[in-house]
């Protein structure tokens, strides 16, 4: 195909228009539409005053995801160290740092928080991580490039990479998206014997949490962790001890981390679509100048003869 300047500008213009479409669409969301989205979201309320540290949630998680059993499942000594999730265990229960003699003990379950506006998904160039309307942040391994930007972006350090696998992927809690699509509760919440994990609509869970926090004689810390952290999360916590002692980060702020990457990532499709025709145009223009210069030089030699 012969590429002249007019065609080059047409291609560049079309590329710019295509790149501008997502931004324009995103800006069309109204407050009413956003409220409707929020009302459809599910979540889990974790009441740490009810958790007995049985780790049944861990066992249910590994069984559902066909993973190895939790380490030292019946050994209380496991709580002497703080564990983190890994590629084969999507959730862990740790003891709060309240001192060895603290009674009663407090425990906290950790897993992906399934943020309302997940930084991991916003950092993913190919949408391998995707936020579903009902809450789960799901992972599409067939799209993953292995860049691991999601691991850097996550404020909770949740996504893990299978470094020891010849075909590595990112692993994290799925919020039992498949079970939820069948109308079932996440496996971990369905086996909790003490009522520490409550699954439901996120807005309803916030109301439940408020009722407990402000009930007469309540000893709860009057704060719902996750209601506003990093723009809000699907998993929320209430407790009667400082959240720092539970190991939850308390310096994350309330703005969505995805907002920090939107500006730079919005330029990616523009660059990817505009850059190839731009280079092609520069090459064609340069080559044309060489041809014209060669023809002029040939003409001068002919005239001298």
PDB file of C-alpha atoms in Angstrom:
ATOM      1  CA  UNK A   1       0.000   0.000   0.000  1.00  0.00           C
ATOM      2  CA  UNK A   2       1.340   3.401  -0.969  1.00  0.00           C
ATOM      3  CA  UNK A   3       1.362   5.663   2.064  1.00  0.00           C
ATOM      4  CA  UNK A   4       1.225   9.376   1.316  1.00  0.00           C
ATOM      5  CA  UNK A   5       0.925  12.183   3.843  1.00  0.00           C
ATOM      6  CA  UNK A   6      -2.862  12.388   3.542  1.00  0.00           C
ATOM      7  CA  UNK A   7      -3.321   8.679   4.238  1.00  0.00           C
ATOM      8  CA  UNK A   8      -0.890   8.861   7.124  1.00  0.00           C
ATOM      9  CA  UNK A   9      -2.877  11.660   8.775  1.00  0.00           C
ATOM     10  CA  UNK A  10      -6.119   9.750   8.256  1.00  0.00           C
ATOM     11  CA  UNK A  11      -4.704   6.671   9.969  1.00  0.00           C
ATOM     12  CA  UNK A  12      -3.284   8.741  12.822  1.00  0.00           C
ATOM     13  CA  UNK A  13      -6.586  10.533  13.292  1.00  0.00           C
ATOM     14  CA  UNK A  14      -8.510   7.279  13.403  1.00  0.00           C
ATOM     15  CA  UNK A  15      -6.065   5.867  15.936  1.00  0.00           C
ATOM     16  CA  UNK A  16      -6.454   8.912  18.146  1.00  0.00           C
ATOM     17  CA  UNK A  17     -10.233   8.668  17.962  1.00  0.00           C
ATOM     18  CA  UNK A  18     -10.140   4.994  18.943  1.00  0.00           C
ATOM     19  CA  UNK A  19      -7.869   5.779  21.873  1.00  0.00           C
ATOM     20  CA  UNK A  20     -10.180   8.539  23.064  1.00  0.00           C
ATOM     21  CA  UNK A  21     -13.287   6.340  23.178  1.00  0.00           C
ATOM     22  CA  UNK A  22     -12.612   4.564  26.518  1.00  0.00           C
ATOM     23  CA  UNK A  23     -11.971   7.840  28.330  1.00  0.00           C
ATOM     24  CA  UNK A  24     -15.157   9.372  27.009  1.00  0.00           C
ATOM     25  CA  UNK A  25     -17.175   6.299  27.979  1.00  0.00           C
ATOM     26  CA  UNK A  26     -15.722   6.220  31.479  1.00  0.00           C
ATOM     27  CA  UNK A  27     -16.623   9.853  32.050  1.00  0.00           C
ATOM     28  CA  UNK A  28     -20.272   9.202  31.156  1.00  0.00           C
ATOM     29  CA  UNK A  29     -20.984   7.340  34.445  1.00  0.00           C
ATOM     30  CA  UNK A  30     -23.407   9.303  36.598  1.00  0.00           C
ATOM     31  CA  UNK A  31     -23.688   9.326  40.378  1.00  0.00           C
ATOM     32  CA  UNK A  32     -27.023   7.506  40.110  1.00  0.00           C
ATOM     33  CA  UNK A  33     -25.460   4.813  37.957  1.00  0.00           C
ATOM     34  CA  UNK A  34     -22.580   4.477  40.394  1.00  0.00           C
ATOM     35  CA  UNK A  35     -25.020   4.140  43.293  1.00  0.00           C
ATOM     36  CA  UNK A  36     -26.796   1.354  41.419  1.00  0.00           C
ATOM     37  CA  UNK A  37     -23.473  -0.395  40.912  1.00  0.00           C
ATOM     38  CA  UNK A  38     -22.642  -0.121  44.602  1.00  0.00           C
ATOM     39  CA  UNK A  39     -26.016  -1.525  45.645  1.00  0.00           C
ATOM     40  CA  UNK A  40     -25.374  -4.693  43.610  1.00  0.00           C
ATOM     41  CA  UNK A  41     -22.059  -5.470  45.254  1.00  0.00           C
ATOM     42  CA  UNK A  42     -21.640  -8.322  47.687  1.00  0.00           C
ATOM     43  CA  UNK A  43     -19.144  -8.477  50.499  1.00  0.00           C
ATOM     44  CA  UNK A  44     -18.104 -10.120  53.731  1.00  0.00           C
ATOM     45  CA  UNK A  45     -18.147  -8.632  57.212  1.00  0.00           C
ATOM     46  CA  UNK A  46     -15.448 -10.072  59.463  1.00  0.00           C
ATOM     47  CA  UNK A  47     -16.222  -9.692  63.152  1.00  0.00           C
ATOM     48  CA  UNK A  48     -12.953 -10.481  64.885  1.00  0.00           C
ATOM     49  CA  UNK A  49     -14.654 -10.619  68.282  1.00  0.00           C
ATOM     50  CA  UNK A  50     -16.410 -13.781  67.128  1.00  0.00           C
ATOM     51  CA  UNK A  51     -13.458 -15.564  65.488  1.00  0.00           C
ATOM     52  CA  UNK A  52     -12.193 -18.528  67.540  1.00  0.00           C
ATOM     53  CA  UNK A  53      -9.184 -19.321  65.348  1.00  0.00           C
ATOM     54  CA  UNK A  54     -10.460 -22.741  64.242  1.00  0.00           C
ATOM     55  CA  UNK A  55      -9.177 -22.196  60.686  1.00  0.00           C
ATOM     56  CA  UNK A  56     -12.131 -24.024  59.171  1.00  0.00           C
ATOM     57  CA  UNK A  57     -12.186 -21.228  56.583  1.00  0.00           C
ATOM     58  CA  UNK A  58      -8.648 -22.132  55.522  1.00  0.00           C
ATOM     59  CA  UNK A  59      -9.577 -25.795  55.112  1.00  0.00           C
ATOM     60  CA  UNK A  60     -12.703 -24.982  53.115  1.00  0.00           C
ATOM     61  CA  UNK A  61     -10.729 -22.667  50.853  1.00  0.00           C
ATOM     62  CA  UNK A  62      -8.042 -25.214  49.995  1.00  0.00           C
ATOM     63  CA  UNK A  63     -10.613 -27.957  49.457  1.00  0.00           C
ATOM     64  CA  UNK A  64     -12.663 -25.782  47.111  1.00  0.00           C
ATOM     65  CA  UNK A  65      -9.626 -24.740  45.121  1.00  0.00           C
ATOM     66  CA  UNK A  66      -8.021 -28.219  45.051  1.00  0.00           C
ATOM     67  CA  UNK A  67      -4.973 -27.020  46.949  1.00  0.00           C
ATOM     68  CA  UNK A  68      -2.827 -28.687  49.639  1.00  0.00           C
ATOM     69  CA  UNK A  69      -4.271 -28.729  53.137  1.00  0.00           C
ATOM     70  CA  UNK A  70      -3.406 -25.793  55.397  1.00  0.00           C
ATOM     71  CA  UNK A  71      -0.125 -26.235  57.259  1.00  0.00           C
ATOM     72  CA  UNK A  72      -0.334 -27.501  60.869  1.00  0.00           C
ATOM     73  CA  UNK A  73      -4.105 -27.264  60.836  1.00  0.00           C
ATOM     74  CA  UNK A  74      -4.593 -28.662  64.355  1.00  0.00           C
ATOM     75  CA  UNK A  75      -1.498 -27.114  65.916  1.00  0.00           C
ATOM     76  CA  UNK A  76      -2.086 -23.932  67.998  1.00  0.00           C
ATOM     77  CA  UNK A  77       1.636 -23.195  67.723  1.00  0.00           C
ATOM     78  CA  UNK A  78       1.023 -22.103  64.142  1.00  0.00           C
ATOM     79  CA  UNK A  79      -0.186 -18.780  65.555  1.00  0.00           C
ATOM     80  CA  UNK A  80       3.286 -17.973  66.913  1.00  0.00           C
ATOM     81  CA  UNK A  81       4.269 -16.708  63.483  1.00  0.00           C
ATOM     82  CA  UNK A  82       2.454 -14.372  61.143  1.00  0.00           C
ATOM     83  CA  UNK A  83       1.662 -16.137  57.897  1.00  0.00           C
ATOM     84  CA  UNK A  84       0.814 -14.670  54.520  1.00  0.00           C
ATOM     85  CA  UNK A  85      -1.169 -16.032  51.616  1.00  0.00           C
ATOM     86  CA  UNK A  86       0.757 -17.805  48.867  1.00  0.00           C
ATOM     87  CA  UNK A  87       0.146 -19.442  45.514  1.00  0.00           C
ATOM     88  CA  UNK A  88      -1.375 -22.549  47.138  1.00  0.00           C
ATOM     89  CA  UNK A  89      -3.182 -20.998  50.086  1.00  0.00           C
ATOM     90  CA  UNK A  90      -5.505 -18.115  49.298  1.00  0.00           C
ATOM     91  CA  UNK A  91      -6.422 -17.343  52.902  1.00  0.00           C
ATOM     92  CA  UNK A  92      -4.703 -17.548  56.303  1.00  0.00           C
ATOM     93  CA  UNK A  93      -5.781 -16.900  59.881  1.00  0.00           C
ATOM     94  CA  UNK A  94      -3.319 -15.156  62.189  1.00  0.00           C
ATOM     95  CA  UNK A  95      -3.420 -14.257  65.861  1.00  0.00           C
ATOM     96  CA  UNK A  96      -3.556 -10.602  66.748  1.00  0.00           C
ATOM     97  CA  UNK A  97      -0.522  -9.031  68.329  1.00  0.00           C
ATOM     98  CA  UNK A  98      -2.114  -8.475  71.736  1.00  0.00           C
ATOM     99  CA  UNK A  99       0.474 -10.178  73.907  1.00  0.00           C
ATOM    100  CA  UNK A 100       0.777 -13.800  74.970  1.00  0.00           C
ATOM    101  CA  UNK A 101      -1.454 -13.382  78.032  1.00  0.00           C
ATOM    102  CA  UNK A 102      -4.245 -11.494  76.315  1.00  0.00           C
ATOM    103  CA  UNK A 103      -7.662 -12.960  77.039  1.00  0.00           C
ATOM    104  CA  UNK A 104      -9.674 -13.473  75.015  1.00  0.00           C
ATOM    105  CA  UNK A 105      -7.396 -13.957  72.039  1.00  0.00           C
ATOM    106  CA  UNK A 106      -8.186 -12.243  68.794  1.00  0.00           C
ATOM    107  CA  UNK A 107      -7.695 -13.697  65.337  1.00  0.00           C
ATOM    108  CA  UNK A 108      -7.893 -12.257  61.868  1.00  0.00           C
ATOM    109  CA  UNK A 109      -8.498 -13.897  58.526  1.00  0.00           C
ATOM    110  CA  UNK A 110      -6.590 -12.446  55.596  1.00  0.00           C
ATOM    111  CA  UNK A 111      -7.234 -12.860  51.869  1.00  0.00           C
ATOM    112  CA  UNK A 112      -7.720 -10.672  48.814  1.00  0.00           C
ATOM    113  CA  UNK A 113      -9.828  -7.682  49.835  1.00  0.00           C
ATOM    114  CA  UNK A 114     -11.529  -7.466  46.427  1.00  0.00           C
ATOM    115  CA  UNK A 115     -11.356  -3.678  46.315  1.00  0.00           C
ATOM    116  CA  UNK A 116     -14.236  -1.768  44.775  1.00  0.00           C
ATOM    117  CA  UNK A 117     -11.776  -0.052  42.464  1.00  0.00           C
ATOM    118  CA  UNK A 118      -8.876  -2.504  42.437  1.00  0.00           C
ATOM    119  CA  UNK A 119      -5.421  -1.122  41.751  1.00  0.00           C
ATOM    120  CA  UNK A 120      -4.310  -4.537  40.486  1.00  0.00           C
ATOM    121  CA  UNK A 121      -6.910  -4.476  37.720  1.00  0.00           C
ATOM    122  CA  UNK A 122      -6.168  -0.889  36.779  1.00  0.00           C
ATOM    123  CA  UNK A 123      -2.449  -1.688  36.501  1.00  0.00           C
ATOM    124  CA  UNK A 124      -3.062  -4.667  34.220  1.00  0.00           C
ATOM    125  CA  UNK A 125      -2.531  -3.723  30.578  1.00  0.00           C
ATOM    126  CA  UNK A 126      -4.447  -6.710  29.207  1.00  0.00           C
ATOM    127  CA  UNK A 127      -7.299  -6.977  31.741  1.00  0.00           C
ATOM    128  CA  UNK A 128      -6.102 -10.285  33.085  1.00  0.00           C
ATOM    129  CA  UNK A 129      -7.556  -9.057  36.370  1.00  0.00           C
ATOM    130  CA  UNK A 130     -11.098  -7.855  36.098  1.00  0.00           C
ATOM    131  CA  UNK A 131     -13.573  -6.439  38.602  1.00  0.00           C
ATOM    132  CA  UNK A 132     -16.978  -8.086  38.295  1.00  0.00           C
ATOM    133  CA  UNK A 133     -20.173  -6.103  39.001  1.00  0.00           C
ATOM    134  CA  UNK A 134     -21.059  -8.206  42.054  1.00  0.00           C
ATOM    135  CA  UNK A 135     -17.713  -7.950  43.799  1.00  0.00           C
ATOM    136  CA  UNK A 136     -15.065 -10.571  42.943  1.00  0.00           C
ATOM    137  CA  UNK A 137     -11.861  -9.485  41.245  1.00  0.00           C
ATOM    138  CA  UNK A 138     -11.272 -12.410  38.901  1.00  0.00           C
ATOM    139  CA  UNK A 139      -8.103 -13.497  37.126  1.00  0.00           C
ATOM    140  CA  UNK A 140      -7.967 -14.581  33.468  1.00  0.00           C
ATOM    141  CA  UNK A 141      -4.721 -16.490  33.119  1.00  0.00           C
ATOM    142  CA  UNK A 142      -5.157 -16.809  29.345  1.00  0.00           C
ATOM    143  CA  UNK A 143      -4.690 -13.037  29.094  1.00  0.00           C
ATOM    144  CA  UNK A 144      -1.807 -12.668  31.577  1.00  0.00           C
ATOM    145  CA  UNK A 145       1.546 -11.459  30.208  1.00  0.00           C
ATOM    146  CA  UNK A 146       3.399 -12.159  33.453  1.00  0.00           C
ATOM    147  CA  UNK A 147       4.387  -8.517  33.950  1.00  0.00           C
ATOM    148  CA  UNK A 148       3.412  -8.704  37.654  1.00  0.00           C
ATOM    149  CA  UNK A 149       2.373  -5.042  37.767  1.00  0.00           C
ATOM    150  CA  UNK A 150      -0.633  -6.233  39.762  1.00  0.00           C
ATOM    151  CA  UNK A 151       1.673  -7.376  42.555  1.00  0.00           C
ATOM    152  CA  UNK A 152       3.296  -3.956  42.723  1.00  0.00           C
ATOM    153  CA  UNK A 153      -0.017  -2.122  42.580  1.00  0.00           C
ATOM    154  CA  UNK A 154      -1.880  -4.055  45.294  1.00  0.00           C
ATOM    155  CA  UNK A 155      -1.807  -2.067  48.569  1.00  0.00           C
ATOM    156  CA  UNK A 156      -2.389  -5.269  50.542  1.00  0.00           C
ATOM    157  CA  UNK A 157       0.354  -7.338  48.888  1.00  0.00           C
ATOM    158  CA  UNK A 158      -2.040 -10.121  47.920  1.00  0.00           C
ATOM    159  CA  UNK A 159      -1.298 -11.385  44.360  1.00  0.00           C
ATOM    160  CA  UNK A 160       1.438 -14.028  44.344  1.00  0.00           C
ATOM    161  CA  UNK A 161       3.439 -15.338  41.394  1.00  0.00           C
ATOM    162  CA  UNK A 162       4.323 -18.958  40.722  1.00  0.00           C
ATOM    163  CA  UNK A 163       8.070 -18.413  40.431  1.00  0.00           C
ATOM    164  CA  UNK A 164       8.769 -22.133  40.826  1.00  0.00           C
ATOM    165  CA  UNK A 165       6.472 -23.171  37.976  1.00  0.00           C
ATOM    166  CA  UNK A 166       7.583 -23.638  34.329  1.00  0.00           C
ATOM    167  CA  UNK A 167       4.272 -22.047  33.332  1.00  0.00           C
ATOM    168  CA  UNK A 168       3.817 -19.428  36.053  1.00  0.00           C
ATOM    169  CA  UNK A 169       0.636 -17.517  36.702  1.00  0.00           C
ATOM    170  CA  UNK A 170      -0.607 -15.058  39.317  1.00  0.00           C
ATOM    171  CA  UNK A 171      -2.602 -16.607  42.149  1.00  0.00           C
ATOM    172  CA  UNK A 172      -4.957 -15.060  44.664  1.00  0.00           C
ATOM    173  CA  UNK A 173      -8.344 -15.498  46.347  1.00  0.00           C
ATOM    174  CA  UNK A 174     -11.175 -15.675  43.820  1.00  0.00           C
ATOM    175  CA  UNK A 175     -13.929 -14.743  46.288  1.00  0.00           C
ATOM    176  CA  UNK A 176     -15.425 -18.034  45.059  1.00  0.00           C
ATOM    177  CA  UNK A 177     -16.761 -16.271  41.987  1.00  0.00           C
ATOM    178  CA  UNK A 178     -17.932 -19.591  40.526  1.00  0.00           C
ATOM    179  CA  UNK A 179     -19.871 -20.458  43.671  1.00  0.00           C
ATOM    180  CA  UNK A 180     -21.385 -16.982  43.768  1.00  0.00           C
ATOM    181  CA  UNK A 181     -22.495 -17.338  40.138  1.00  0.00           C
ATOM    182  CA  UNK A 182     -24.433 -20.436  41.243  1.00  0.00           C
ATOM    183  CA  UNK A 183     -26.059 -18.563  44.086  1.00  0.00           C
ATOM    184  CA  UNK A 184     -23.794 -20.039  46.763  1.00  0.00           C
ATOM    185  CA  UNK A 185     -21.800 -18.251  49.436  1.00  0.00           C
ATOM    186  CA  UNK A 186     -17.985 -18.328  49.386  1.00  0.00           C
ATOM    187  CA  UNK A 187     -16.680 -21.582  50.829  1.00  0.00           C
ATOM    188  CA  UNK A 188     -14.893 -19.931  53.747  1.00  0.00           C
ATOM    189  CA  UNK A 189     -17.970 -18.074  54.942  1.00  0.00           C
ATOM    190  CA  UNK A 190     -20.222 -21.129  54.599  1.00  0.00           C
ATOM    191  CA  UNK A 191     -18.254 -23.169  57.165  1.00  0.00           C
ATOM    192  CA  UNK A 192     -17.525 -20.539  59.816  1.00  0.00           C
ATOM    193  CA  UNK A 193     -18.954 -22.047  63.045  1.00  0.00           C
ATOM    194  CA  UNK A 194     -18.853 -18.902  65.165  1.00  0.00           C
ATOM    195  CA  UNK A 195     -20.505 -16.345  62.908  1.00  0.00           C
ATOM    196  CA  UNK A 196     -17.308 -14.367  62.457  1.00  0.00           C
ATOM    197  CA  UNK A 197     -17.809 -14.267  58.679  1.00  0.00           C
ATOM    198  CA  UNK A 198     -21.037 -12.844  57.290  1.00  0.00           C
ATOM    199  CA  UNK A 199     -21.601 -12.864  53.536  1.00  0.00           C
ATOM    200  CA  UNK A 200     -24.199 -10.611  51.954  1.00  0.00           C
ATOM    201  CA  UNK A 201     -24.874  -7.387  50.138  1.00  0.00           C
ATOM    202  CA  UNK A 202     -22.173  -4.887  50.990  1.00  0.00           C
ATOM    203  CA  UNK A 203     -24.527  -2.047  51.877  1.00  0.00           C
ATOM    204  CA  UNK A 204     -26.473  -4.343  54.221  1.00  0.00           C
ATOM    205  CA  UNK A 205     -23.259  -5.492  55.875  1.00  0.00           C
ATOM    206  CA  UNK A 206     -22.281  -1.909  56.582  1.00  0.00           C
ATOM    207  CA  UNK A 207     -25.615  -1.369  58.330  1.00  0.00           C
ATOM    208  CA  UNK A 208     -25.093  -4.561  60.344  1.00  0.00           C
ATOM    209  CA  UNK A 209     -21.646  -3.381  61.357  1.00  0.00           C
ATOM    210  CA  UNK A 210     -22.970   0.003  62.450  1.00  0.00           C
ATOM    211  CA  UNK A 211     -25.635  -1.628  64.595  1.00  0.00           C
ATOM    212  CA  UNK A 212     -22.979  -3.625  66.436  1.00  0.00           C
ATOM    213  CA  UNK A 213     -20.612  -0.688  66.780  1.00  0.00           C
ATOM    214  CA  UNK A 214     -23.197   1.647  68.259  1.00  0.00           C
ATOM    215  CA  UNK A 215     -25.240  -0.805  70.303  1.00  0.00           C
ATOM    216  CA  UNK A 216     -25.601   0.019  73.996  1.00  0.00           C
ATOM    217  CA  UNK A 217     -22.557  -1.174  75.925  1.00  0.00           C
ATOM    218  CA  UNK A 218     -20.646  -1.946  72.726  1.00  0.00           C
ATOM    219  CA  UNK A 219     -16.886  -2.408  73.120  1.00  0.00           C
ATOM    220  CA  UNK A 220     -16.198  -2.279  69.422  1.00  0.00           C
ATOM    221  CA  UNK A 221     -13.809   0.248  67.950  1.00  0.00           C
ATOM    222  CA  UNK A 222     -16.222   2.545  66.168  1.00  0.00           C
ATOM    223  CA  UNK A 223     -14.783   2.102  62.747  1.00  0.00           C
ATOM    224  CA  UNK A 224     -15.467  -0.235  59.824  1.00  0.00           C
ATOM    225  CA  UNK A 225     -12.177  -1.152  58.225  1.00  0.00           C
ATOM    226  CA  UNK A 226     -12.637  -1.494  54.481  1.00  0.00           C
ATOM    227  CA  UNK A 227     -15.642   0.733  54.153  1.00  0.00           C
ATOM    228  CA  UNK A 228     -13.477   3.524  52.797  1.00  0.00           C
ATOM    229  CA  UNK A 229      -9.891   2.224  52.661  1.00  0.00           C
ATOM    230  CA  UNK A 230      -8.449   2.654  49.140  1.00  0.00           C
ATOM    231  CA  UNK A 231     -11.899   3.602  47.907  1.00  0.00           C
ATOM    232  CA  UNK A 232     -13.656   0.718  49.692  1.00  0.00           C
ATOM    233  CA  UNK A 233     -13.206  -3.055  49.757  1.00  0.00           C
ATOM    234  CA  UNK A 234     -15.573  -6.016  49.557  1.00  0.00           C
ATOM    235  CA  UNK A 235     -14.115  -7.497  52.740  1.00  0.00           C
ATOM    236  CA  UNK A 236     -14.666  -5.362  55.836  1.00  0.00           C
ATOM    237  CA  UNK A 237     -13.600  -5.771  59.457  1.00  0.00           C
ATOM    238  CA  UNK A 238     -14.852  -4.727  62.867  1.00  0.00           C
ATOM    239  CA  UNK A 239     -13.039  -5.364  66.131  1.00  0.00           C
ATOM    240  CA  UNK A 240     -12.610  -4.351  69.747  1.00  0.00           C
ATOM    241  CA  UNK A 241      -8.856  -3.819  69.578  1.00  0.00           C
ATOM    242  CA  UNK A 242      -6.777  -1.366  67.528  1.00  0.00           C
ATOM    243  CA  UNK A 243      -6.653  -2.403  63.882  1.00  0.00           C
ATOM    244  CA  UNK A 244      -2.874  -2.099  63.929  1.00  0.00           C
ATOM    245  CA  UNK A 245      -2.716  -5.064  66.323  1.00  0.00           C
ATOM    246  CA  UNK A 246      -4.632  -7.134  63.809  1.00  0.00           C
ATOM    247  CA  UNK A 247      -1.922  -6.478  61.247  1.00  0.00           C
ATOM    248  CA  UNK A 248      -4.135  -4.425  58.965  1.00  0.00           C
ATOM    249  CA  UNK A 249      -2.426  -1.465  57.282  1.00  0.00           C
ATOM    250  CA  UNK A 250      -3.943   1.740  58.593  1.00  0.00           C
ATOM    251  CA  UNK A 251      -2.090   4.282  56.459  1.00  0.00           C
ATOM    252  CA  UNK A 252      -3.555   3.510  53.050  1.00  0.00           C
ATOM    253  CA  UNK A 253      -5.858   6.497  52.753  1.00  0.00           C
ATOM    254  CA  UNK A 254      -9.388   6.523  51.389  1.00  0.00           C
ATOM    255  CA  UNK A 255      -8.760   7.316  47.735  1.00  0.00           C
ATOM    256  CA  UNK A 256      -8.799   4.543  45.154  1.00  0.00           C
ATOM    257  CA  UNK A 257      -5.269   3.657  44.094  1.00  0.00           C
ATOM    258  CA  UNK A 258      -6.565   3.011  40.605  1.00  0.00           C
ATOM    259  CA  UNK A 259      -6.948   6.782  40.224  1.00  0.00           C
ATOM    260  CA  UNK A 260      -3.149   7.084  40.387  1.00  0.00           C
ATOM    261  CA  UNK A 261      -2.663   4.945  37.300  1.00  0.00           C
ATOM    262  CA  UNK A 262      -5.594   6.026  35.153  1.00  0.00           C
ATOM    263  CA  UNK A 263      -3.820   8.991  33.594  1.00  0.00           C
ATOM    264  CA  UNK A 264      -0.706   7.083  32.588  1.00  0.00           C
ATOM    265  CA  UNK A 265      -2.532   3.945  31.498  1.00  0.00           C
ATOM    266  CA  UNK A 266      -4.992   5.975  29.445  1.00  0.00           C
ATOM    267  CA  UNK A 267      -2.052   6.889  27.226  1.00  0.00           C
ATOM    268  CA  UNK A 268      -1.124   3.252  26.599  1.00  0.00           C
ATOM    269  CA  UNK A 269      -3.762   2.471  23.953  1.00  0.00           C
ATOM    270  CA  UNK A 270      -3.029   5.826  22.339  1.00  0.00           C
ATOM    271  CA  UNK A 271       0.662   4.980  22.105  1.00  0.00           C
ATOM    272  CA  UNK A 272       0.041   1.419  20.960  1.00  0.00           C
ATOM    273  CA  UNK A 273      -2.323   2.504  18.184  1.00  0.00           C
ATOM    274  CA  UNK A 274      -0.662   5.722  17.074  1.00  0.00           C
ATOM    275  CA  UNK A 275       2.999   4.780  17.341  1.00  0.00           C
ATOM    276  CA  UNK A 276       3.114   2.179  14.489  1.00  0.00           C
ATOM    277  CA  UNK A 277       1.535   4.440  11.817  1.00  0.00           C
ATOM    278  CA  UNK A 278       3.672   7.322  13.067  1.00  0.00           C
ATOM    279  CA  UNK A 279       6.855   5.308  12.575  1.00  0.00           C
ATOM    280  CA  UNK A 280       5.608   4.108   9.211  1.00  0.00           C
ATOM    281  CA  UNK A 281       4.955   7.680   8.135  1.00  0.00           C
ATOM    282  CA  UNK A 282       8.382   8.852   9.267  1.00  0.00           C
ATOM    283  CA  UNK A 283      10.010   6.004   7.382  1.00  0.00           C
ATOM    284  CA  UNK A 284       8.039   6.723   4.207  1.00  0.00           C
ATOM    285  CA  UNK A 285       8.752  10.454   4.413  1.00  0.00           C
ATOM    286  CA  UNK A 286      12.459   9.841   4.910  1.00  0.00           C
ATOM    287  CA  UNK A 287      12.635   7.373   2.065  1.00  0.00           C
ATOM    288  CA  UNK A 288      10.774   9.773  -0.218  1.00  0.00           C
ATOM    289  CA  UNK A 289      13.318  12.502   0.511  1.00  0.00           C
ATOM    290  CA  UNK A 290      16.134  10.148  -0.407  1.00  0.00           C
ATOM    291  CA  UNK A 291      14.417   9.270  -3.681  1.00  0.00           C
ATOM    292  CA  UNK A 292      13.884  12.927  -4.556  1.00  0.00           C
ATOM    293  CA  UNK A 293      17.506  13.724  -3.703  1.00  0.00           C
ATOM    294  CA  UNK A 294      18.699  10.819  -5.870  1.00  0.00           C
ATOM    295  CA  UNK A 295      16.529  11.953  -8.785  1.00  0.00           C
ATOM    296  CA  UNK A 296      17.822  15.524  -8.487  1.00  0.00           C
ATOM    297  CA  UNK A 297      21.396  14.287  -8.407  1.00  0.00           C
ATOM    298  CA  UNK A 298      20.767  12.110 -11.481  1.00  0.00           C
ATOM    299  CA  UNK A 299      19.202  15.091 -13.293  1.00  0.00           C
ATOM    300  CA  UNK A 300      22.249  17.284 -12.614  1.00  0.00           C
ATOM    301  CA  UNK A 301      24.603  14.640 -13.956  1.00  0.00           C
ATOM    302  CA  UNK A 302      22.505  14.324 -17.155  1.00  0.00           C
ATOM    303  CA  UNK A 303      22.486  18.082 -17.726  1.00  0.00           C
ATOM    304  CA  UNK A 304      26.281  18.249 -17.361  1.00  0.00           C
ATOM    305  CA  UNK A 305      26.655  15.606 -20.025  1.00  0.00           C
TER     306      UNK A 305
END
